[in-house]
Amino acid sequence: MTATDPALTALAQSWCALSLLHGRIEAHIERRLQADHGLSVREYSLLDVLSRQHDGVGGHLQMKQVADAVVLSQSATTRLVTRMEDRGLLARYLCPTDRRGIYTNVTDSGLELLEHARPTNNAALRAALDEASVNPELAPLVRAVEAVETTAAG
């Protein structure tokens, strides 16, 4: 394959469209979450991921797993956790069975904020997808996202 190969060019164009859709959705959600709840998309994602943890085997995520889930480096995730801990949204504590391990949990304040922010996030996502669906380049990607949503719900 060469750089001018039509298949490679089509693949690159598809990637650009996917990147564009992601950027538009994230920017739309970011504006709504910031305006209505003072949360960034990453903060919302972190609250959401950590709220799904449970006690018991495999119930708590390691920082690398959290970083992967919110698509940040481990150091950026640690800084984000620290900022949110300073706001009273998260709390860290030592693992009871391995004193080297540190868990991060969502506080009651964090859970309350997440509960209030979730409908805003969902509405902003729906609005961003609806807006993108009128763009012929993005419409097939929107349909693909909606198909995954339908499959996951069923």
Coordinates of N, CA and C in Angstrom, one line a residue:
M1 N 0.8 -1.2 0.0 CA 0.0 0.0 0.0 C 0.9 1.2 0.0
T2 N 0.5 2.2 -0.8 CA 1.2 3.5 -0.8 C 0.3 4.5 -0.2
A3 N 0.9 5.7 0.0 CA 0.2 6.8 0.6 C -1.0 7.3 -0.2
T4 N -0.9 7.0 -1.5 CA -2.0 7.4 -2.4 C -3.0 6.3 -2.7
D5 N -2.8 5.2 -2.0 CA -3.7 4.0 -2.2 C -5.2 4.5 -1.8
P6 N -6.1 4.2 -2.7 CA -7.5 4.6 -2.4 C -8.1 4.0 -1.1
A7 N -7.7 2.8 -0.8 CA -8.3 2.2 0.4 C -7.7 2.9 1.7
L8 N -6.4 3.2 1.6 CA -5.8 4.0 2.7 C -6.4 5.4 2.9
T9 N -6.6 6.0 1.7 CA -7.2 7.3 1.8 C -8.7 7.3 2.3
A10 N -9.4 6.3 2.0 CA -10.8 6.1 2.5 C -10.7 5.9 4.0
L11 N -9.8 5.0 4.4 CA -9.7 4.7 5.8 C -9.3 6.0 6.6
A12 N -8.4 6.8 6.1 CA -8.0 8.0 6.7 C -9.2 9.0 6.8
Q13 N -10.0 9.1 5.8 CA -11.2 9.9 5.8 C -12.2 9.5 6.8
S14 N -12.3 8.1 6.9 CA -13.3 7.6 7.9 C -12.8 7.9 9.3
W15 N -11.5 7.8 9.5 CA -10.9 8.1 10.9 C -11.1 9.6 11.2
C16 N -11.0 10.5 10.2 CA -11.2 11.9 10.4 C -12.6 12.2 10.8
A17 N -13.6 11.5 10.1 CA -15.0 11.7 10.4 C -15.3 11.2 11.8
L18 N -14.7 10.1 12.2 CA -14.9 9.6 13.6 C -14.4 10.5 14.6
S19 N -13.2 11.0 14.3 CA -12.5 12.0 15.2 C -13.4 13.3 15.3
L20 N -13.9 13.7 14.2 CA -14.8 14.9 14.2 C -16.0 14.7 15.0
L21 N -16.7 13.5 14.9 CA -17.9 13.2 15.6 C -17.5 13.2 17.1
H22 N -16.5 12.5 17.5 CA -16.1 12.5 18.9 C -15.8 13.9 19.5
G23 N -15.1 14.7 18.7 CA -14.8 16.0 19.2 C -16.1 16.9 19.4
R24 N -17.0 16.8 18.4 CA -18.2 17.6 18.5 C -19.1 17.1 19.7
I25 N -19.2 15.8 19.9 CA -19.9 15.3 21.1 C -19.3 15.7 22.4
E26 N -18.0 15.5 22.5 CA -17.3 15.9 23.7 C -17.5 17.4 24.0
A27 N -17.3 18.2 23.0 CA -17.4 19.7 23.2 C -18.8 20.0 23.7
H28 N -19.8 19.4 23.1 CA -21.2 19.7 23.4 C -21.5 19.3 24.9
I29 N -21.1 18.1 25.2 CA -21.3 17.6 26.6 C -20.5 18.5 27.6
E30 N -19.3 18.8 27.2 CA -18.5 19.7 28.1 C -19.1 21.0 28.4
R31 N -19.7 21.7 27.4 CA -20.3 23.0 27.6 C -21.5 22.8 28.6
R32 N -22.3 21.8 28.4 CA -23.5 21.6 29.2 C -23.1 21.2 30.7
L33 N -22.2 20.3 30.8 CA -21.8 19.9 32.2 C -21.1 21.1 32.9
Q34 N -20.3 21.8 32.2 CA -19.7 23.0 32.9 C -20.7 24.0 33.3
A35 N -21.6 24.3 32.4 CA -22.6 25.4 32.6 C -23.6 25.0 33.7
D36 N -24.0 23.7 33.7 CA -25.1 23.3 34.7 C -24.5 22.7 36.0
H37 N -23.3 22.2 36.0 CA -22.9 21.4 37.2 C -21.4 21.7 37.6
G38 N -20.7 22.6 36.8 CA -19.3 22.9 37.1 C -18.4 21.7 37.0
L39 N -18.7 20.7 36.1 CA -18.0 19.5 35.9 C -17.4 19.5 34.4
S40 N -16.2 19.0 34.3 CA -15.7 18.7 33.0 C -16.1 17.3 32.6
V41 N -16.0 17.0 31.3 CA -16.3 15.7 30.8 C -15.4 14.6 31.5
R42 N -14.2 14.9 31.7 CA -13.3 13.9 32.4 C -13.7 13.7 33.9
E43 N -14.1 14.8 34.5 CA -14.6 14.7 35.9 C -15.8 13.9 36.0
Y44 N -16.8 14.1 35.1 CA -18.0 13.3 35.0 C -17.7 11.9 34.8
S45 N -16.8 11.6 33.8 CA -16.4 10.2 33.5 C -15.8 9.5 34.7
L46 N -14.9 10.3 35.4 CA -14.3 9.7 36.6 C -15.3 9.4 37.7
L47 N -16.2 10.3 37.9 CA -17.3 10.0 38.9 C -18.1 8.8 38.5
D48 N -18.4 8.7 37.2 CA -19.2 7.6 36.7 C -18.5 6.3 36.8
V49 N -17.2 6.2 36.4 CA -16.4 5.0 36.5 C -16.3 4.5 38.0
L50 N -15.9 5.5 38.8 CA -15.7 5.1 40.2 C -17.0 4.7 40.9
S51 N -18.1 5.3 40.5 CA -19.4 5.0 41.1 C -19.9 3.5 40.8
R52 N -19.3 2.9 39.8 CA -19.6 1.5 39.5 C -18.8 0.5 40.2
Q53 N -17.8 1.0 41.0 CA -17.0 0.0 41.8 C -17.9 -0.6 42.9
H54 N -17.4 -1.7 43.4 CA -18.1 -2.4 44.5 C -17.1 -3.0 45.4
D55 N -17.5 -3.3 46.6 CA -16.6 -4.0 47.6 C -16.5 -5.5 47.1
G56 N -15.5 -6.2 47.5 CA -15.3 -7.6 47.2 C -14.3 -7.8 46.1
V57 N -14.1 -9.0 45.7 CA -13.0 -9.3 44.8 C -13.2 -8.6 43.5
G58 N -12.2 -7.9 43.0 CA -12.2 -7.2 41.8 C -13.1 -6.0 41.8
G59 N -13.6 -5.6 42.9 CA -14.6 -4.5 43.0 C -14.0 -3.1 42.9
H60 N -12.7 -3.0 43.2 CA -12.1 -1.7 43.1 C -11.1 -1.7 42.0
L61 N -11.1 -0.6 41.3 CA -10.2 -0.4 40.2 C -8.8 0.1 40.6
Q62 N -7.8 -0.4 40.0 CA -6.4 0.1 40.2 C -6.4 1.4 39.4
M63 N -5.4 2.3 39.8 CA -5.3 3.6 39.1 C -5.1 3.5 37.6
K64 N -4.4 2.5 37.1 CA -4.2 2.3 35.7 C -5.5 1.9 35.0
Q65 N -6.3 1.1 35.7 CA -7.7 0.8 35.1 C -8.5 2.1 35.0
V66 N -8.5 2.9 36.1 CA -9.2 4.1 36.1 C -8.7 5.0 35.0
A67 N -7.4 5.2 34.8 CA -6.8 6.0 33.8 C -7.3 5.5 32.4
D68 N -7.3 4.2 32.2 CA -7.7 3.7 30.9 C -9.2 4.0 30.7
A69 N -10.0 3.9 31.7 CA -11.4 4.1 31.6 C -11.8 5.6 31.2
V70 N -11.0 6.5 31.8 CA -11.2 7.9 31.5 C -10.3 8.5 30.4
V71 N -9.5 7.7 29.8 CA -8.6 8.0 28.7 C -7.7 9.1 29.1
L72 N -6.9 8.9 30.2 CA -5.9 9.8 30.6 C -4.7 9.0 31.0
S73 N -3.6 9.7 31.1 CA -2.4 9.0 31.6 C -2.6 8.8 33.1
Q74 N -1.8 7.9 33.7 CA -1.9 7.7 35.1 C -1.6 9.0 35.9
S75 N -0.6 9.7 35.5 CA -0.3 11.0 36.2 C -1.4 12.0 36.1
A76 N -2.0 12.1 34.9 CA -3.1 13.1 34.8 C -4.3 12.6 35.6
T77 N -4.5 11.3 35.7 CA -5.6 10.8 36.4 C -5.4 11.0 37.9
T78 N -4.2 10.9 38.4 CA -3.8 11.1 39.8 C -4.1 12.6 40.1
R79 N -3.7 13.5 39.2 CA -3.9 15.0 39.4 C -5.4 15.3 39.5
L80 N -6.2 14.6 38.6 CA -7.6 14.8 38.5 C -8.3 14.3 39.8
V81 N -7.9 13.1 40.3 CA -8.4 12.6 41.5 C -8.1 13.5 42.7
T82 N -6.9 14.1 42.7 CA -6.5 15.0 43.8 C -7.4 16.3 43.8
R83 N -7.6 16.8 42.6 CA -8.5 18.0 42.5 C -9.9 17.7 42.9
M84 N -10.4 16.6 42.5 CA -11.8 16.2 42.9 C -11.8 15.8 44.4
E85 N -10.8 15.3 44.9 CA -10.7 15.0 46.4 C -10.8 16.3 47.1
D86 N -10.0 17.3 46.7 CA -10.0 18.7 47.3 C -11.4 19.3 47.3
R87 N -12.2 19.0 46.3 CA -13.6 19.5 46.2 C -14.6 18.7 47.0
G88 N -14.1 17.6 47.6 CA -15.0 16.7 48.4 C -15.8 15.8 47.6
L89 N -15.4 15.5 46.4 CA -16.2 14.6 45.5 C -15.7 13.2 45.6
L90 N -14.4 13.0 45.9 CA -13.8 11.7 46.0 C -13.0 11.6 47.3
A91 N -12.8 10.4 47.8 CA -12.0 10.1 49.0 C -11.1 8.9 48.7
R92 N -9.8 9.0 49.2 CA -8.9 7.9 49.0 C -8.7 7.3 50.4
Y93 N -8.4 6.0 50.4 CA -8.1 5.3 51.6 C -7.2 4.0 51.3
L94 N -6.5 3.6 52.2 CA -5.6 2.4 52.0 C -6.4 1.1 51.9
C95 N -6.0 0.3 51.1 CA -6.6 -1.1 50.9 C -6.4 -1.8 52.2
P96 N -7.5 -2.4 52.7 CA -7.3 -3.1 54.0 C -6.5 -4.3 54.0
T97 N -6.3 -4.9 52.8 CA -5.5 -6.2 52.7 C -4.1 -6.0 52.2
D98 N -3.9 -4.8 51.6 CA -2.5 -4.5 51.0 C -2.3 -3.1 51.3
R99 N -1.5 -2.7 52.3 CA -1.3 -1.4 52.7 C -0.6 -0.5 51.6
R100 N -0.1 -1.1 50.6 CA 0.5 -0.4 49.5 C -0.6 0.1 48.5
G101 N -1.7 -0.5 48.5 CA -2.8 -0.1 47.6 C -3.6 1.0 48.1
I102 N -4.0 1.9 47.2 CA -4.9 3.0 47.6 C -6.1 2.9 46.7
Y103 N -7.3 3.0 47.4 CA -8.5 3.0 46.7 C -9.1 4.4 46.6
T104 N -9.8 4.7 45.6 CA -10.5 6.0 45.5 C -12.0 5.7 45.4
N105 N -12.8 6.3 46.2 CA -14.2 6.1 46.2 C -14.9 7.5 46.0
V106 N -16.1 7.4 45.4 CA -16.9 8.6 45.3 C -17.6 8.9 46.6
T107 N -17.6 10.1 47.1 CA -18.2 10.5 48.3 C -19.7 10.7 48.1
D108 N -20.5 10.9 49.2 CA -21.9 11.1 49.0 C -22.1 12.4 48.2
S109 N -21.3 13.4 48.4 CA -21.4 14.7 47.6 C -21.2 14.4 46.1
G110 N -20.2 13.5 45.8 CA -19.9 13.2 44.5 C -21.0 12.4 43.8
L111 N -21.6 11.5 44.6 CA -22.7 10.7 44.0 C -23.9 11.6 43.8
E112 N -24.1 12.5 44.6 CA -25.3 13.4 44.4 C -25.1 14.3 43.2
L113 N -23.8 14.8 43.0 CA -23.5 15.6 41.8 C -23.7 14.7 40.6
L114 N -23.2 13.5 40.6 CA -23.3 12.6 39.5 C -24.8 12.4 39.1
E115 N -25.6 12.1 40.2 CA -27.0 11.9 39.9 C -27.7 13.1 39.2
H116 N -27.3 14.3 39.6 CA -27.8 15.5 39.0 C -27.3 15.7 37.6
A117 N -26.0 15.4 37.4 CA -25.4 15.6 36.1 C -25.7 14.6 35.1
R118 N -26.1 13.4 35.5 CA -26.3 12.3 34.5 C -27.4 12.7 33.5
P119 N -28.5 13.2 33.9 CA -29.5 13.6 32.8 C -29.0 14.7 31.9
T120 N -28.2 15.6 32.4 CA -27.6 16.6 31.6 C -26.7 16.0 30.5
N121 N -25.8 15.1 31.0 CA -24.9 14.3 30.1 C -25.7 13.6 29.0
N122 N -26.7 12.9 29.4 CA -27.5 12.1 28.5 C -28.2 13.0 27.4
A123 N -28.8 14.1 27.9 CA -29.5 15.0 27.0 C -28.5 15.7 26.1
A124 N -27.3 16.0 26.6 CA -26.3 16.7 25.7 C -25.8 15.7 24.7
L125 N -25.6 14.4 25.1 CA -25.2 13.4 24.1 C -26.2 13.2 23.0
R126 N -27.5 13.1 23.4 CA -28.6 13.0 22.4 C -28.6 14.2 21.5
A127 N -28.5 15.4 22.0 CA -28.5 16.6 21.2 C -27.4 16.6 20.2
A128 N -26.2 16.3 20.7 CA -25.0 16.3 19.8 C -25.1 15.2 18.7
L129 N -25.7 14.1 19.0 CA -25.9 13.0 18.0 C -26.9 13.5 17.0
D130 N -28.0 14.1 17.5 CA -29.1 14.6 16.6 C -28.5 15.6 15.6
E131 N -27.7 16.5 16.2 CA -27.1 17.6 15.4 C -26.1 17.0 14.3
A132 N -25.4 16.0 14.7 CA -24.4 15.4 13.8 C -25.1 14.5 12.7
S133 N -26.3 14.0 13.1 CA -26.9 13.1 12.1 C -27.4 13.8 10.8
V134 N -27.4 15.1 10.8 CA -27.8 15.8 9.6 C -26.6 16.0 8.6
N135 N -25.4 15.7 9.1 CA -24.2 15.8 8.3 C -24.0 14.5 7.6
P136 N -24.0 14.5 6.3 CA -23.9 13.3 5.5 C -22.7 12.4 5.8
E137 N -21.6 13.1 6.2 CA -20.4 12.4 6.5 C -20.4 11.8 7.9
L138 N -21.2 12.4 8.8 CA -21.3 11.8 10.1 C -22.5 10.9 10.4
A139 N -23.5 11.1 9.6 CA -24.8 10.3 9.8 C -24.5 8.8 9.9
P140 N -23.7 8.2 9.1 CA -23.5 6.7 9.2 C -22.8 6.4 10.6
L141 N -22.0 7.2 11.1 CA -21.3 7.0 12.4 C -22.4 7.2 13.5
V142 N -23.2 8.1 13.4 CA -24.3 8.3 14.4 C -25.2 7.1 14.4
R143 N -25.5 6.6 13.2 CA -26.4 5.3 13.2 C -25.6 4.2 13.8
A144 N -24.3 4.1 13.6 CA -23.5 3.0 14.2 C -23.5 3.1 15.8
V145 N -23.4 4.3 16.3 CA -23.4 4.6 17.7 C -24.8 4.2 18.3
E146 N -25.8 4.6 17.6 CA -27.2 4.3 18.0 C -27.5 2.7 17.9
A147 N -26.9 2.1 17.0 CA -27.0 0.6 16.9 C -26.4 -0.1 18.1
V148 N -25.2 0.4 18.5 CA -24.5 -0.2 19.6 C -25.4 0.1 20.9
E149 N -25.9 1.3 21.0 CA -26.8 1.6 22.1 C -28.0 0.7 22.2
T150 N -28.6 0.4 21.0 CA -29.8 -0.5 21.0 C -29.4 -1.9 21.3
T151 N -28.3 -2.4 20.8 CA -27.8 -3.7 21.1 C -27.5 -3.9 22.6
A152 N -26.8 -2.9 23.2 CA -26.5 -2.9 24.6 C -27.7 -2.9 25.5
A153 N -28.7 -2.2 25.1 CA -30.0 -2.1 25.9 C -30.8 -3.3 25.8
G154 N -30.7 -4.1 24.7 CA -31.5 -5.2 24.5 C -31.0 -6.5 25.0

